[in-house]
Amino acid sequence: MKVLVVFALALAYASGSALRAPFEVNVEPEFRNVYMPVVDGPDGRITNGHDASADQFPYQAGLSLKIGKSSAWCGGSVIGHEWILTAAHCTDGVDSVDVHLGSTVRSSPKVKHSVSKDHIIIHAGWNSKTLANDISLIRIPYTDFSDAIRAVELPRLESHYSTYVNDEVVASGWGRTSDSSSSVAAHLQYADMRIISNDACRKTYGLTIRSSNICVSTPASVSTCNGDSGGPLVLKDSKEQIGLTSFGSSAGCEKELPAAFTRVTSYLDWIKDHTGISR
C-alpha cells in the first residue's frame, strides 16, 4: 500500500483557490478523492445523467456553503420538516449554509433557508483522513411539505443488515458533468445505478471501504461527481434512501471506477438520536 496525498477540489467562486487542506490516506490500487464542493456555474452535472423533471425529486436539497469569503456547493436530502441529511465533508469547517429546497433549476428554489454552523451536527466519529463516518445533519426552520418539497423515506431499522447488492438505485444532484468541468449544474440531474458488493469496491479503494459504506458501479461513465457530495442514493423500488454521496476515484469521475456512499442503515440510530426521525 502507498501513502498518497489527495487534494480536495473545493474551489472559491472568484479566485478558484482550494478551500481545504490535502488529505493523506492509505488506499490501493487507485487513490481516491472525497467529492468536495465546487464552484457555482452553468457547466456541471452528474456525469452522463439525465435532466430531472419538475418535482421528480422533492427530497433533493442544494447546499450553498459559506467558508470565509468563499462559497461552494453540495447536495443533501430532506428527511423531516426541520432536517437535512448530508455528508460531513461538506459541512466540516463551514461558517453558514444556504439550504435550497424545491429546486429543479438550481437558482430558483421554492424555499431557501440560511443557517449558521451552530445548526450543523457532524458525526463525532468523522475522520477527514480515513473518510470514516462521512455524515452530518443540518437543522432548518420548520418547512411545510408540498409536491415540490417532501421528505425521503429512510430505511426501517430491521434493514440494518441488508447489503442491497444488485439493487437498482438512483442518485441525484447538481455535480460536475465531466472531469474537465469545474462548476456545478444549472439543472438537477439524476442517474440510474446498481449496487455492487463492498468486496468488489475494495478492489479499487482497499480498506477505505468499511461496512458503513455502500458502492455502485459506473459503466458507460455514469457516475456521481464533485458537487454531488451529500446527495441522496435512493432505491428505485421502495424509494428509500440507502446512501449519501461520499467519494470516488481521483483518477476521475468518468473512469468507470466505483463510486462510494455513506451507508444510511449504519446510522439510523444516530439519526434518530439527534432528530427523533425513524421508521
Short mmCIF file of C-alpha atoms in Angstrom, two decimals:
data_model
loop_
_atom_site.label_atom_id
_atom_site.label_comp_id
_atom_site.label_asym_id
_atom_site.label_seq_id
_atom_site.Cartn_x
_atom_site.Cartn_y
_atom_site.Cartn_z
CA MET A 1 0.00 0.00 0.00
CA LYS A 2 1.17 3.54 -0.72
CA VAL A 3 0.65 6.73 1.23
CA LEU A 4 -0.70 9.28 -1.25
CA VAL A 5 -1.68 12.89 -0.83
CA VAL A 6 -5.17 13.55 -2.15
CA PHE A 7 -6.09 17.14 -2.90
CA ALA A 8 -9.60 18.36 -2.18
CA LEU A 9 -11.34 20.07 -5.07
CA ALA A 10 -13.32 22.66 -3.14
CA LEU A 11 -12.93 25.89 -5.09
CA ALA A 12 -13.67 29.52 -4.37
CA TYR A 13 -16.19 31.38 -6.52
CA ALA A 14 -13.90 34.16 -7.67
CA SER A 15 -10.33 33.03 -7.23
CA GLY A 16 -10.59 29.29 -7.87
CA SER A 17 -8.27 28.63 -4.92
CA ALA A 18 -8.57 25.46 -2.83
CA LEU A 19 -10.53 25.77 0.39
CA ARG A 20 -9.35 22.59 2.12
CA ALA A 21 -6.00 21.12 3.09
CA PRO A 22 -4.78 17.96 1.36
CA PHE A 23 -5.85 14.58 2.75
CA GLU A 24 -3.19 11.92 3.38
CA VAL A 25 -4.63 8.40 3.28
CA ASN A 26 -3.72 4.79 2.64
CA VAL A 27 -5.57 3.24 -0.31
CA GLU A 28 -4.93 0.77 -3.13
CA PRO A 29 -4.57 0.38 -6.05
CA GLU A 30 -6.30 3.59 -7.21
CA PHE A 31 -6.16 6.53 -4.82
CA ARG A 32 -9.48 8.10 -4.11
CA ASN A 33 -10.71 11.64 -3.68
CA VAL A 34 -13.50 12.80 -1.46
CA TYR A 35 -16.12 14.56 -3.60
CA MET A 36 -15.63 18.12 -2.49
CA PRO A 37 -17.98 21.00 -3.26
CA VAL A 38 -17.18 23.02 -6.37
CA VAL A 39 -17.79 26.50 -7.70
CA ASP A 40 -21.07 27.85 -8.90
CA GLY A 41 -21.50 27.86 -12.67
CA PRO A 42 -23.50 26.55 -15.63
CA ASP A 43 -21.44 23.61 -16.87
CA GLY A 44 -21.71 20.64 -14.48
CA ARG A 45 -23.90 17.71 -13.51
CA ILE A 46 -23.83 14.00 -12.67
CA THR A 47 -21.69 12.59 -15.47
CA ASN A 48 -23.81 11.22 -18.32
CA GLY A 49 -27.02 11.63 -16.36
CA HIS A 50 -30.48 12.93 -17.28
CA ASP A 51 -32.39 16.16 -16.67
CA ALA A 52 -34.83 15.81 -13.78
CA SER A 53 -38.41 16.90 -14.33
CA ALA A 54 -40.15 19.35 -12.01
CA ASP A 55 -40.90 17.80 -8.59
CA GLN A 56 -39.32 14.45 -9.61
CA PHE A 57 -37.01 14.55 -6.57
CA PRO A 58 -38.86 16.59 -3.92
CA TYR A 59 -36.44 15.34 -1.24
CA GLN A 60 -33.39 16.83 -3.00
CA ALA A 61 -31.70 19.72 -1.19
CA GLY A 62 -29.00 22.02 -2.53
CA LEU A 63 -26.43 23.45 -0.13
CA SER A 64 -24.55 26.68 -0.81
CA LEU A 65 -21.68 26.53 1.68
CA LYS A 66 -20.07 29.68 3.04
CA ILE A 67 -16.43 29.43 4.14
CA GLY A 68 -14.99 32.85 4.92
CA LYS A 69 -15.49 34.95 1.80
CA SER A 70 -15.79 31.91 -0.45
CA SER A 71 -18.73 29.71 -1.40
CA ALA A 72 -19.08 26.15 -2.67
CA TRP A 73 -21.84 23.64 -3.41
CA CYS A 74 -23.05 20.26 -2.09
CA GLY A 75 -26.24 18.22 -2.08
CA GLY A 76 -28.41 16.85 0.69
CA SER A 77 -31.78 15.28 1.33
CA VAL A 78 -34.89 16.35 3.22
CA ILE A 79 -35.59 13.77 5.95
CA GLY A 80 -38.06 15.81 8.02
CA HIS A 81 -39.74 19.18 8.31
CA GLU A 82 -36.65 20.56 10.09
CA TRP A 83 -33.82 18.28 8.98
CA ILE A 84 -31.41 17.87 6.07
CA LEU A 85 -29.08 14.88 5.78
CA THR A 86 -25.72 15.39 4.05
CA ALA A 87 -22.02 14.49 4.16
CA ALA A 88 -19.65 15.53 6.94
CA HIS A 89 -17.01 16.57 4.42
CA CYS A 90 -19.49 19.13 3.06
CA THR A 91 -20.19 20.83 6.38
CA ASP A 92 -16.84 20.45 8.13
CA GLY A 93 -15.39 23.92 8.68
CA VAL A 94 -18.17 25.95 7.11
CA ASP A 95 -19.45 29.19 8.64
CA SER A 96 -23.01 29.00 7.32
CA VAL A 97 -25.20 27.23 4.76
CA ASP A 98 -27.94 28.40 2.43
CA VAL A 99 -30.33 25.46 2.05
CA HIS A 100 -32.23 25.36 -1.27
CA LEU A 101 -35.45 23.33 -1.33
CA GLY A 102 -37.89 22.53 -4.11
CA SER A 103 -35.32 23.25 -6.82
CA THR A 104 -35.05 21.72 -10.25
CA VAL A 105 -33.39 24.81 -11.68
CA ARG A 106 -30.74 25.34 -9.01
CA SER A 107 -31.03 29.13 -8.92
CA SER A 108 -34.81 29.05 -8.36
CA PRO A 109 -35.61 27.22 -5.10
CA LYS A 110 -39.18 27.24 -3.83
CA VAL A 111 -37.83 27.76 -0.29
CA LYS A 112 -34.44 28.97 0.91
CA HIS A 113 -33.15 28.90 4.47
CA SER A 114 -29.89 30.38 5.76
CA VAL A 115 -28.48 28.75 8.88
CA SER A 116 -25.26 29.18 10.86
CA LYS A 117 -22.75 26.48 11.71
CA ASP A 118 -24.47 26.18 15.10
CA HIS A 119 -27.28 24.32 13.29
CA ILE A 120 -24.94 21.67 11.90
CA ILE A 121 -24.36 18.31 13.61
CA ILE A 122 -21.31 16.43 12.31
CA HIS A 123 -20.87 12.81 13.35
CA ALA A 124 -18.45 12.67 16.27
CA GLY A 125 -16.52 9.90 14.54
CA TRP A 126 -15.95 11.80 11.28
CA ASN A 127 -12.33 11.46 10.17
CA SER A 128 -11.19 13.52 7.17
CA LYS A 129 -8.11 11.30 6.67
CA THR A 130 -9.90 7.95 6.55
CA LEU A 131 -13.35 9.27 5.46
CA ALA A 132 -14.98 7.24 8.23
CA ASN A 133 -18.46 8.39 9.33
CA ASP A 134 -18.96 10.87 6.49
CA ILE A 135 -22.40 12.05 7.59
CA SER A 136 -23.92 15.18 9.09
CA LEU A 137 -27.26 16.87 9.77
CA ILE A 138 -28.47 20.42 9.25
CA ARG A 139 -31.41 21.77 11.25
CA ILE A 140 -33.54 24.26 9.33
CA PRO A 141 -36.65 26.26 10.25
CA TYR A 142 -39.87 24.23 10.05
CA THR A 143 -40.81 23.78 6.40
CA ASP A 144 -44.23 22.77 5.10
CA PHE A 145 -44.28 19.91 2.60
CA SER A 146 -45.75 20.16 -0.89
CA ASP A 147 -45.41 18.47 -4.27
CA ALA A 148 -42.05 20.23 -4.62
CA ILE A 149 -40.69 19.60 -1.10
CA ARG A 150 -41.13 16.32 0.72
CA ALA A 151 -39.09 14.04 2.96
CA VAL A 152 -37.43 10.95 1.56
CA GLU A 153 -38.17 7.65 3.29
CA LEU A 154 -35.40 6.29 5.49
CA PRO A 155 -34.91 2.51 5.70
CA ARG A 156 -36.51 0.61 8.53
CA LEU A 157 -34.31 -0.34 11.46
CA GLU A 158 -34.65 -4.02 10.54
CA SER A 159 -32.92 -3.23 7.22
CA HIS A 160 -29.62 -2.75 9.07
CA TYR A 161 -28.08 -5.95 7.66
CA SER A 162 -29.28 -5.54 4.08
CA THR A 163 -26.44 -5.49 1.54
CA TYR A 164 -28.61 -4.27 -1.37
CA VAL A 165 -26.16 -5.90 -3.82
CA ASN A 166 -27.52 -5.74 -7.40
CA ASP A 167 -30.41 -3.49 -6.34
CA GLU A 168 -31.22 -0.62 -8.70
CA VAL A 169 -30.82 2.87 -7.28
CA VAL A 170 -30.99 6.48 -8.43
CA ALA A 171 -28.58 9.27 -7.50
CA SER A 172 -29.38 12.95 -7.98
CA GLY A 173 -27.56 16.24 -7.75
CA TRP A 174 -26.05 19.26 -9.46
CA GLY A 175 -22.46 17.96 -9.59
CA ARG A 176 -19.87 18.16 -12.37
CA THR A 177 -20.76 16.81 -15.81
CA SER A 178 -17.21 15.76 -16.72
CA ASP A 179 -13.69 15.56 -15.38
CA SER A 180 -12.81 18.76 -17.25
CA SER A 181 -15.64 20.80 -15.71
CA SER A 182 -15.03 22.97 -12.64
CA SER A 183 -18.61 24.08 -11.97
CA VAL A 184 -21.98 22.75 -10.95
CA ALA A 185 -25.15 22.37 -12.99
CA ALA A 186 -27.98 24.79 -13.56
CA HIS A 187 -30.50 21.91 -13.84
CA LEU A 188 -30.92 18.98 -11.44
CA GLN A 189 -29.52 15.71 -12.84
CA TYR A 190 -30.11 12.07 -11.98
CA ALA A 191 -28.51 8.74 -12.85
CA ASP A 192 -29.74 5.15 -12.61
CA MET A 193 -27.13 2.93 -10.99
CA ARG A 194 -26.64 -0.54 -9.47
CA ILE A 195 -25.21 -1.56 -6.09
CA ILE A 196 -22.08 -3.71 -6.03
CA SER A 197 -20.61 -5.63 -3.09
CA ASN A 198 -18.20 -3.97 -0.71
CA ASP A 199 -15.68 -6.68 -1.53
CA ALA A 200 -15.79 -5.64 -5.19
CA CYS A 201 -15.44 -2.00 -4.18
CA ARG A 202 -12.38 -2.76 -2.02
CA LYS A 203 -10.53 -3.89 -5.15
CA THR A 204 -10.34 -0.20 -6.01
CA TYR A 205 -10.33 1.52 -2.61
CA GLY A 206 -8.94 -1.08 -0.22
CA LEU A 207 -9.71 -0.66 3.46
CA THR A 208 -11.18 2.80 2.89
CA ILE A 209 -14.38 0.82 2.26
CA ARG A 210 -16.00 -0.17 5.55
CA SER A 211 -19.26 -1.86 6.41
CA SER A 212 -20.66 1.68 6.79
CA ASN A 213 -20.11 2.33 3.06
CA ILE A 214 -22.11 1.24 0.04
CA CYS A 215 -20.87 1.32 -3.56
CA VAL A 216 -22.21 1.46 -7.10
CA SER A 217 -20.71 0.51 -10.44
CA THR A 218 -20.32 3.24 -13.07
CA PRO A 219 -20.49 1.63 -16.53
CA ALA A 220 -20.57 3.98 -19.52
CA SER A 221 -19.07 6.65 -17.22
CA VAL A 222 -22.43 7.24 -15.50
CA SER A 223 -21.38 8.44 -12.06
CA THR A 224 -21.72 10.96 -9.29
CA CYS A 225 -19.01 13.63 -9.24
CA ASN A 226 -17.76 16.69 -7.34
CA GLY A 227 -20.67 18.88 -6.29
CA ASP A 228 -22.97 15.85 -5.81
CA SER A 229 -21.48 15.30 -2.34
CA GLY A 230 -24.02 14.62 0.40
CA GLY A 231 -26.80 13.99 -2.10
CA PRO A 232 -29.17 11.02 -1.87
CA LEU A 233 -28.88 7.49 -3.25
CA VAL A 234 -32.41 6.04 -3.30
CA LEU A 235 -33.77 2.56 -4.04
CA LYS A 236 -35.84 2.66 -7.23
CA ASP A 237 -38.46 0.19 -5.96
CA SER A 238 -39.11 1.29 -2.36
CA LYS A 239 -37.94 4.94 -2.71
CA GLU A 240 -35.87 4.60 0.49
CA GLN A 241 -32.60 6.49 0.85
CA ILE A 242 -29.86 3.97 1.49
CA GLY A 243 -26.80 6.13 0.75
CA LEU A 244 -25.40 9.63 0.51
CA THR A 245 -22.64 10.61 -1.89
CA SER A 246 -19.20 10.44 -0.27
CA PHE A 247 -16.21 9.77 -2.55
CA GLY A 248 -14.86 8.39 -5.79
CA SER A 249 -11.56 7.86 -7.57
CA SER A 250 -9.28 10.85 -8.02
CA ALA A 251 -8.42 9.28 -11.37
CA GLY A 252 -11.69 10.87 -12.50
CA CYS A 253 -15.48 10.55 -12.41
CA GLU A 254 -15.57 9.16 -15.95
CA LYS A 255 -13.10 6.29 -15.45
CA GLU A 256 -15.82 3.64 -14.78
CA LEU A 257 -14.46 3.04 -11.27
CA PRO A 258 -16.88 2.52 -8.36
CA ALA A 259 -18.46 5.44 -6.55
CA ALA A 260 -18.75 5.20 -2.77
CA PHE A 261 -21.52 6.39 -0.48
CA THR A 262 -22.16 6.54 3.24
CA ARG A 263 -24.50 3.64 4.09
CA VAL A 264 -27.56 5.16 5.75
CA THR A 265 -28.60 1.93 7.50
CA SER A 266 -25.39 2.15 9.56
CA TYR A 267 -26.54 5.48 11.02
CA LEU A 268 -30.26 5.06 11.66
CA ASP A 269 -29.79 5.13 15.44
CA TRP A 270 -27.56 8.20 15.17
CA ILE A 271 -30.15 9.98 13.03
CA LYS A 272 -32.93 9.04 15.45
CA ASP A 273 -30.94 10.20 18.48
CA HIS A 274 -30.45 13.67 17.00
CA THR A 275 -33.70 14.21 15.13
CA GLY A 276 -36.24 11.76 16.56
CA ILE A 277 -36.87 10.52 13.00
CA SER A 278 -37.19 6.77 12.41
CA ARG A 279 -39.45 4.19 10.79
#
